[in-house]
């Protein structure tokens, strides 16, 4: 199956700082999503982005499908951004695979 | 539009028992997928259903089963519970036959004692 690697595993920031989270995947995909898991376990959709670039407020994402990676940018981080960020990918022949996540802590 | 709902939200069971979890997808969504999340294994795919048919199954023992009804609601069942089945079980729905953007429910947290 597809291997998904996220980096860094842990990230600690001061409020107001910017960050970049990375997701590498081992095979071609037709589906890539970024999620934020809140402390209660709910996975919140951030981006559906199998290719290209999207922006939503302070968050933006870029996927370079030909090089098999995706980046999630968080600007001017806030304490409410804390949590675990997951990348998930799927191909035509494989089921959805999640990375191990990046645990982000934003300190006031 | 209401989101994905899962019931119950919390459950405590004893080893050897069986459990049924329920998922109602977003109205109009016909694909439902189930995932298990544990601290050790992370998020793992269990099943995928479309139009009452299981389209795909993850690498889990036969004790894990599921089904989808004609109204797209889905249930999963775990028989002969083991301690290692303690996990957060997440359901996701998607619009069509091809899985594009998935939307997740709040999950059912199962504790097996």
PDB file of C-alpha atoms in Angstrom:
ATOM      1  CA  UNK A   1       0.000   0.000   0.000  1.00  0.00           C
ATOM      2  CA  UNK A   2       0.884   3.669  -0.057  1.00  0.00           C
ATOM      3  CA  UNK A   3       3.289   4.889   2.606  1.00  0.00           C
ATOM      4  CA  UNK A   4       2.561   8.314   4.095  1.00  0.00           C
ATOM      5  CA  UNK A   5       5.162  10.184   6.121  1.00  0.00           C
ATOM      6  CA  UNK A   6       4.479  13.419   7.949  1.00  0.00           C
ATOM      7  CA  UNK A   7       7.057  15.755   9.371  1.00  0.00           C
ATOM      8  CA  UNK A   8       7.845  17.034  11.872  1.00  0.00           C
ATOM      9  CA  UNK A   9       6.139  14.703  14.352  1.00  0.00           C
ATOM     10  CA  UNK A  10       5.978  17.459  16.955  1.00  0.00           C
ATOM     11  CA  UNK A  11       6.069  21.215  16.628  1.00  0.00           C
ATOM     12  CA  UNK A  12       5.980  23.842  19.376  1.00  0.00           C
ATOM     13  CA  UNK A  13       5.433  27.475  18.422  1.00  0.00           C
ATOM     14  CA  UNK A  14       4.830  30.811  20.031  1.00  0.00           C
ATOM     15  CA  UNK A  15       1.564  32.497  19.150  1.00  0.00           C
ATOM     16  CA  UNK A  16       1.981  34.542  15.989  1.00  0.00           C
ATOM     17  CA  UNK A  17       4.654  32.331  14.437  1.00  0.00           C
ATOM     18  CA  UNK A  18       4.364  30.657  11.039  1.00  0.00           C
ATOM     19  CA  UNK A  19       4.828  26.948  10.347  1.00  0.00           C
ATOM     20  CA  UNK A  20       5.062  24.445   7.514  1.00  0.00           C
ATOM     21  CA  UNK A  21       3.925  20.848   7.833  1.00  0.00           C
ATOM     22  CA  UNK A  22       4.984  18.288   5.246  1.00  0.00           C
ATOM     23  CA  UNK A  23       3.392  15.101   3.904  1.00  0.00           C
ATOM     24  CA  UNK A  24       5.340  12.729   1.646  1.00  0.00           C
ATOM     25  CA  UNK A  25       3.651   9.800  -0.076  1.00  0.00           C
ATOM     26  CA  UNK A  26       5.116   6.848  -1.897  1.00  0.00           C
ATOM     27  CA  UNK A  27       2.812   6.433  -4.910  1.00  0.00           C
ATOM     28  CA  UNK A  28       0.534   8.368  -7.221  1.00  0.00           C
ATOM     29  CA  UNK A  29      -2.682   9.510  -5.590  1.00  0.00           C
ATOM     30  CA  UNK A  30      -5.996  10.875  -6.777  1.00  0.00           C
ATOM     31  CA  UNK A  31      -7.132  12.068  -3.385  1.00  0.00           C
ATOM     32  CA  UNK A  32      -5.306  14.013  -0.673  1.00  0.00           C
ATOM     33  CA  UNK A  33      -6.862  15.675   2.333  1.00  0.00           C
ATOM     34  CA  UNK A  34      -5.529  17.605   5.312  1.00  0.00           C
ATOM     35  CA  UNK A  35      -7.367  17.346   8.623  1.00  0.00           C
ATOM     36  CA  UNK A  36      -7.085  18.918  12.058  1.00  0.00           C
ATOM     37  CA  UNK A  37      -8.060  16.656  14.929  1.00  0.00           C
ATOM     38  CA  UNK A  38      -9.436  18.561  17.886  1.00  0.00           C
ATOM     39  CA  UNK A  39      -8.975  17.470  21.521  1.00  0.00           C
ATOM     40  CA  UNK A  40     -12.303  15.606  21.412  1.00  0.00           C
ATOM     41  CA  UNK A  41     -11.188  13.480  18.475  1.00  0.00           C
ATOM     42  CA  UNK A  42     -13.192  15.116  15.715  1.00  0.00           C
ATOM     43  CA  UNK A  43     -11.401  15.324  12.374  1.00  0.00           C
ATOM     44  CA  UNK A  44     -12.007  18.736  10.821  1.00  0.00           C
ATOM     45  CA  UNK A  45     -11.575  19.091   7.066  1.00  0.00           C
ATOM     46  CA  UNK A  46      -8.961  21.652   6.148  1.00  0.00           C
ATOM     47  CA  UNK A  47      -8.268  21.017   2.482  1.00  0.00           C
ATOM     48  CA  UNK A  48      -9.097  18.548  -0.272  1.00  0.00           C
ATOM     49  CA  UNK A  49      -6.038  19.055  -2.458  1.00  0.00           C
ATOM     50  CA  UNK A  50      -4.827  16.218  -4.733  1.00  0.00           C
ATOM     51  CA  UNK A  51      -2.870  18.827  -6.687  1.00  0.00           C
ATOM     52  CA  UNK A  52      -2.314  22.566  -6.821  1.00  0.00           C
ATOM     53  CA  UNK A  53      -2.597  25.273  -4.210  1.00  0.00           C
ATOM     54  CA  UNK A  54      -5.478  26.423  -2.028  1.00  0.00           C
ATOM     55  CA  UNK A  55      -5.859  29.035   0.652  1.00  0.00           C
ATOM     56  CA  UNK A  56      -8.381  29.471   3.432  1.00  0.00           C
ATOM     57  CA  UNK A  57      -7.692  32.381   5.745  1.00  0.00           C
ATOM     58  CA  UNK A  58      -4.449  31.838   7.624  1.00  0.00           C
ATOM     59  CA  UNK A  59      -4.078  28.338   6.204  1.00  0.00           C
ATOM     60  CA  UNK A  60      -2.879  27.336   2.795  1.00  0.00           C
ATOM     61  CA  UNK A  61      -1.801  24.084   1.191  1.00  0.00           C
ATOM     62  CA  UNK A  62       0.189  23.015  -1.821  1.00  0.00           C
ATOM     63  CA  UNK A  63       0.400  19.556  -3.356  1.00  0.00           C
ATOM     64  CA  UNK A  64       3.044  18.698  -5.950  1.00  0.00           C
ATOM     65  CA  UNK A  65       1.648  15.391  -7.161  1.00  0.00           C
ATOM     66  CA  UNK A  66       4.515  14.669  -9.558  1.00  0.00           C
ATOM     67  CA  UNK A  67       6.993  14.888  -6.666  1.00  0.00           C
ATOM     68  CA  UNK A  68       4.670  13.147  -4.209  1.00  0.00           C
ATOM     69  CA  UNK A  69       4.458  15.669  -1.434  1.00  0.00           C
ATOM     70  CA  UNK A  70       2.077  18.175   0.083  1.00  0.00           C
ATOM     71  CA  UNK A  71       2.688  21.136   2.380  1.00  0.00           C
ATOM     72  CA  UNK A  72       0.355  22.782   4.862  1.00  0.00           C
ATOM     73  CA  UNK A  73       1.193  26.355   5.856  1.00  0.00           C
ATOM     74  CA  UNK A  74      -0.149  27.965   9.005  1.00  0.00           C
ATOM     75  CA  UNK A  75       0.506  31.673   9.358  1.00  0.00           C
ATOM     76  CA  UNK A  76       0.143  33.844  12.461  1.00  0.00           C
ATOM     77  CA  UNK A  77      -0.610  30.780  14.565  1.00  0.00           C
ATOM     78  CA  UNK A  78      -3.114  30.978  17.409  1.00  0.00           C
ATOM     79  CA  UNK A  79      -3.542  28.779  20.472  1.00  0.00           C
ATOM     80  CA  UNK A  80      -6.706  27.365  18.897  1.00  0.00           C
ATOM     81  CA  UNK A  81      -4.538  25.919  16.100  1.00  0.00           C
ATOM     82  CA  UNK A  82      -3.109  23.428  18.590  1.00  0.00           C
ATOM     83  CA  UNK A  83      -3.903  19.794  17.926  1.00  0.00           C
ATOM     84  CA  UNK A  84      -2.855  17.045  15.570  1.00  0.00           C
ATOM     85  CA  UNK A  85      -2.739  17.596  11.822  1.00  0.00           C
ATOM     86  CA  UNK A  86      -3.192  14.604   9.552  1.00  0.00           C
ATOM     87  CA  UNK A  87      -2.556  14.086   5.891  1.00  0.00           C
ATOM     88  CA  UNK A  88      -4.572  11.331   4.194  1.00  0.00           C
ATOM     89  CA  UNK A  89      -4.126   9.988   0.680  1.00  0.00           C
ATOM     90  CA  UNK A  90      -5.924   7.552  -1.599  1.00  0.00           C
ATOM     91  CA  UNK A  91      -5.288   6.160  -5.053  1.00  0.00           C
ATOM     92  CA  UNK A  92      -7.533   4.357  -7.519  1.00  0.00           C
ATOM     93  CA  UNK A  93      -6.310   0.982  -6.243  1.00  0.00           C
ATOM     94  CA  UNK A  94      -5.591   1.667  -2.596  1.00  0.00           C
ATOM     95  CA  UNK A  95      -7.744   2.532   0.380  1.00  0.00           C
ATOM     96  CA  UNK A  96      -7.359   5.779   2.315  1.00  0.00           C
ATOM     97  CA  UNK A  97      -4.064   5.935   4.214  1.00  0.00           C
ATOM     98  CA  UNK A  98      -3.279   8.394   6.973  1.00  0.00           C
ATOM     99  CA  UNK A  99       0.079   9.681   8.081  1.00  0.00           C
ATOM    100  CA  UNK A 100       1.064   9.504  11.747  1.00  0.00           C
ATOM    101  CA  UNK A 101       0.270  13.184  12.164  1.00  0.00           C
ATOM    102  CA  UNK A 102       2.047  16.319  13.333  1.00  0.00           C
ATOM    103  CA  UNK A 103       1.241  17.399  16.881  1.00  0.00           C
ATOM    104  CA  UNK A 104       1.228  21.197  16.993  1.00  0.00           C
ATOM    105  CA  UNK A 105       1.353  23.111  20.262  1.00  0.00           C
ATOM    106  CA  UNK A 106       0.944  26.887  20.109  1.00  0.00           C
ATOM    107  CA  UNK A 107       1.936  28.672  23.292  1.00  0.00           C
ATOM    108  CA  UNK A 108       0.482  32.069  24.271  1.00  0.00           C
TER     109      UNK A 108
ATOM    110  CA  UNK B   1     -26.999  20.513   6.320  1.00  0.00           C
ATOM    111  CA  UNK B   2     -26.372  18.230   9.278  1.00  0.00           C
ATOM    112  CA  UNK B   3     -22.989  16.573   9.542  1.00  0.00           C
ATOM    113  CA  UNK B   4     -22.094  12.939  10.013  1.00  0.00           C
ATOM    114  CA  UNK B   5     -23.527  11.540  13.213  1.00  0.00           C
ATOM    115  CA  UNK B   6     -22.314   8.540  15.172  1.00  0.00           C
ATOM    116  CA  UNK B   7     -23.947   6.712  18.039  1.00  0.00           C
ATOM    117  CA  UNK B   8     -23.183   5.973  20.734  1.00  0.00           C
ATOM    118  CA  UNK B   9     -20.398   8.461  21.493  1.00  0.00           C
ATOM    119  CA  UNK B  10     -18.930   6.408  24.328  1.00  0.00           C
ATOM    120  CA  UNK B  11     -19.154   2.737  25.111  1.00  0.00           C
ATOM    121  CA  UNK B  12     -17.662   0.429  27.711  1.00  0.00           C
ATOM    122  CA  UNK B  13     -17.757  -3.298  27.039  1.00  0.00           C
ATOM    123  CA  UNK B  14     -16.249  -6.423  28.545  1.00  0.00           C
ATOM    124  CA  UNK B  15     -13.919  -8.834  26.757  1.00  0.00           C
ATOM    125  CA  UNK B  16     -15.864 -11.436  24.818  1.00  0.00           C
ATOM    126  CA  UNK B  17     -18.920  -9.258  24.271  1.00  0.00           C
ATOM    127  CA  UNK B  18     -19.995  -7.875  20.929  1.00  0.00           C
ATOM    128  CA  UNK B  19     -20.764  -4.288  19.975  1.00  0.00           C
ATOM    129  CA  UNK B  20     -22.606  -2.455  17.201  1.00  0.00           C
ATOM    130  CA  UNK B  21     -21.765   1.107  16.217  1.00  0.00           C
ATOM    131  CA  UNK B  22     -23.956   3.287  14.029  1.00  0.00           C
ATOM    132  CA  UNK B  23     -23.196   6.014  11.510  1.00  0.00           C
ATOM    133  CA  UNK B  24     -25.559   8.350   9.648  1.00  0.00           C
ATOM    134  CA  UNK B  25     -23.898  10.111   6.714  1.00  0.00           C
ATOM    135  CA  UNK B  26     -24.507  13.624   5.488  1.00  0.00           C
ATOM    136  CA  UNK B  27     -27.803  13.802   3.629  1.00  0.00           C
ATOM    137  CA  UNK B  28     -27.248  12.872  -0.018  1.00  0.00           C
ATOM    138  CA  UNK B  29     -23.933  11.137   0.617  1.00  0.00           C
ATOM    139  CA  UNK B  30     -23.898   7.513  -0.467  1.00  0.00           C
ATOM    140  CA  UNK B  31     -20.388   6.389   0.488  1.00  0.00           C
ATOM    141  CA  UNK B  32     -19.501   5.523   4.064  1.00  0.00           C
ATOM    142  CA  UNK B  33     -16.082   4.519   5.348  1.00  0.00           C
ATOM    143  CA  UNK B  34     -15.014   3.366   8.799  1.00  0.00           C
ATOM    144  CA  UNK B  35     -11.662   3.857  10.515  1.00  0.00           C
ATOM    145  CA  UNK B  36     -10.076   2.758  13.766  1.00  0.00           C
ATOM    146  CA  UNK B  37      -7.757   5.098  15.651  1.00  0.00           C
ATOM    147  CA  UNK B  38      -5.440   3.832  18.372  1.00  0.00           C
ATOM    148  CA  UNK B  39      -2.355   5.433  19.939  1.00  0.00           C
ATOM    149  CA  UNK B  40      -0.156   2.600  18.688  1.00  0.00           C
ATOM    150  CA  UNK B  41      -1.412   2.078  15.142  1.00  0.00           C
ATOM    151  CA  UNK B  42      -2.819   5.495  14.323  1.00  0.00           C
ATOM    152  CA  UNK B  43      -5.725   5.811  11.911  1.00  0.00           C
ATOM    153  CA  UNK B  44      -6.441   2.620  10.016  1.00  0.00           C
ATOM    154  CA  UNK B  45      -9.031   1.921   7.321  1.00  0.00           C
ATOM    155  CA  UNK B  46     -11.699  -0.671   8.187  1.00  0.00           C
ATOM    156  CA  UNK B  47     -14.354  -0.714   5.449  1.00  0.00           C
ATOM    157  CA  UNK B  48     -15.840   1.291   2.616  1.00  0.00           C
ATOM    158  CA  UNK B  49     -19.474   1.019   1.494  1.00  0.00           C
ATOM    159  CA  UNK B  50     -21.364   2.409  -1.457  1.00  0.00           C
ATOM    160  CA  UNK B  51     -24.993   1.638  -2.272  1.00  0.00           C
ATOM    161  CA  UNK B  52     -25.201  -1.157   0.328  1.00  0.00           C
ATOM    162  CA  UNK B  53     -22.130  -2.903  -1.134  1.00  0.00           C
ATOM    163  CA  UNK B  54     -18.800  -3.279   0.600  1.00  0.00           C
ATOM    164  CA  UNK B  55     -16.285  -1.858  -1.839  1.00  0.00           C
ATOM    165  CA  UNK B  56     -13.115  -2.338   0.149  1.00  0.00           C
ATOM    166  CA  UNK B  57     -11.974  -3.852   3.437  1.00  0.00           C
ATOM    167  CA  UNK B  58      -8.886  -3.143   5.483  1.00  0.00           C
ATOM    168  CA  UNK B  59      -6.577  -5.640   7.114  1.00  0.00           C
ATOM    169  CA  UNK B  60      -8.701  -6.532  10.128  1.00  0.00           C
ATOM    170  CA  UNK B  61      -9.853  -9.934  11.412  1.00  0.00           C
ATOM    171  CA  UNK B  62     -13.251 -11.337  10.532  1.00  0.00           C
ATOM    172  CA  UNK B  63     -14.572 -10.259  13.954  1.00  0.00           C
ATOM    173  CA  UNK B  64     -14.980  -6.840  12.376  1.00  0.00           C
ATOM    174  CA  UNK B  65     -17.951  -6.598  10.044  1.00  0.00           C
ATOM    175  CA  UNK B  66     -20.228  -3.935   8.701  1.00  0.00           C
ATOM    176  CA  UNK B  67     -23.168  -3.179   6.515  1.00  0.00           C
ATOM    177  CA  UNK B  68     -24.905  -0.304   4.819  1.00  0.00           C
ATOM    178  CA  UNK B  69     -28.633   0.190   4.547  1.00  0.00           C
ATOM    179  CA  UNK B  70     -30.705   1.541   1.668  1.00  0.00           C
ATOM    180  CA  UNK B  71     -30.826   4.991   3.328  1.00  0.00           C
ATOM    181  CA  UNK B  72     -26.975   4.995   3.357  1.00  0.00           C
ATOM    182  CA  UNK B  73     -26.800   4.630   7.139  1.00  0.00           C
ATOM    183  CA  UNK B  74     -24.122   2.176   8.176  1.00  0.00           C
ATOM    184  CA  UNK B  75     -23.351  -0.046  11.115  1.00  0.00           C
ATOM    185  CA  UNK B  76     -20.210  -1.860  12.124  1.00  0.00           C
ATOM    186  CA  UNK B  77     -20.055  -4.807  14.455  1.00  0.00           C
ATOM    187  CA  UNK B  78     -17.192  -6.208  16.455  1.00  0.00           C
ATOM    188  CA  UNK B  79     -17.716  -9.652  17.920  1.00  0.00           C
ATOM    189  CA  UNK B  80     -15.764 -11.362  20.709  1.00  0.00           C
ATOM    190  CA  UNK B  81     -14.204  -8.113  21.864  1.00  0.00           C
ATOM    191  CA  UNK B  82     -10.542  -8.038  22.841  1.00  0.00           C
ATOM    192  CA  UNK B  83      -8.697  -5.471  24.955  1.00  0.00           C
ATOM    193  CA  UNK B  84      -6.883  -4.323  21.825  1.00  0.00           C
ATOM    194  CA  UNK B  85     -10.174  -3.286  20.244  1.00  0.00           C
ATOM    195  CA  UNK B  86     -10.297  -0.285  22.570  1.00  0.00           C
ATOM    196  CA  UNK B  87     -10.130   2.636  20.187  1.00  0.00           C
ATOM    197  CA  UNK B  88     -11.837   5.631  18.658  1.00  0.00           C
ATOM    198  CA  UNK B  89     -13.979   4.439  15.749  1.00  0.00           C
ATOM    199  CA  UNK B  90     -14.554   7.082  13.114  1.00  0.00           C
ATOM    200  CA  UNK B  91     -17.062   7.099  10.307  1.00  0.00           C
ATOM    201  CA  UNK B  92     -16.734   9.273   7.212  1.00  0.00           C
ATOM    202  CA  UNK B  93     -19.134  10.018   4.402  1.00  0.00           C
ATOM    203  CA  UNK B  94     -18.538  11.061   0.829  1.00  0.00           C
ATOM    204  CA  UNK B  95     -20.889  12.022  -1.962  1.00  0.00           C
ATOM    205  CA  UNK B  96     -20.435   9.531  -4.776  1.00  0.00           C
ATOM    206  CA  UNK B  97     -19.040   6.195  -5.781  1.00  0.00           C
ATOM    207  CA  UNK B  98     -15.548   7.576  -6.196  1.00  0.00           C
ATOM    208  CA  UNK B  99     -14.178   8.771  -2.862  1.00  0.00           C
ATOM    209  CA  UNK B 100     -13.232  12.397  -3.047  1.00  0.00           C
ATOM    210  CA  UNK B 101     -13.636  14.685  -0.053  1.00  0.00           C
ATOM    211  CA  UNK B 102     -14.568  12.777   3.087  1.00  0.00           C
ATOM    212  CA  UNK B 103     -16.353  14.277   6.077  1.00  0.00           C
ATOM    213  CA  UNK B 104     -15.914  12.684   9.463  1.00  0.00           C
ATOM    214  CA  UNK B 105     -18.274  12.164  12.355  1.00  0.00           C
ATOM    215  CA  UNK B 106     -17.309  12.792  15.988  1.00  0.00           C
ATOM    216  CA  UNK B 107     -16.435   9.145  16.580  1.00  0.00           C
ATOM    217  CA  UNK B 108     -17.387   6.441  19.052  1.00  0.00           C
ATOM    218  CA  UNK B 109     -14.877   5.861  21.826  1.00  0.00           C
ATOM    219  CA  UNK B 110     -14.950   2.163  22.743  1.00  0.00           C
ATOM    220  CA  UNK B 111     -13.291   0.896  25.897  1.00  0.00           C
ATOM    221  CA  UNK B 112     -12.961  -2.851  26.387  1.00  0.00           C
ATOM    222  CA  UNK B 113     -12.258  -3.999  29.965  1.00  0.00           C
TER     223      UNK B 113
END
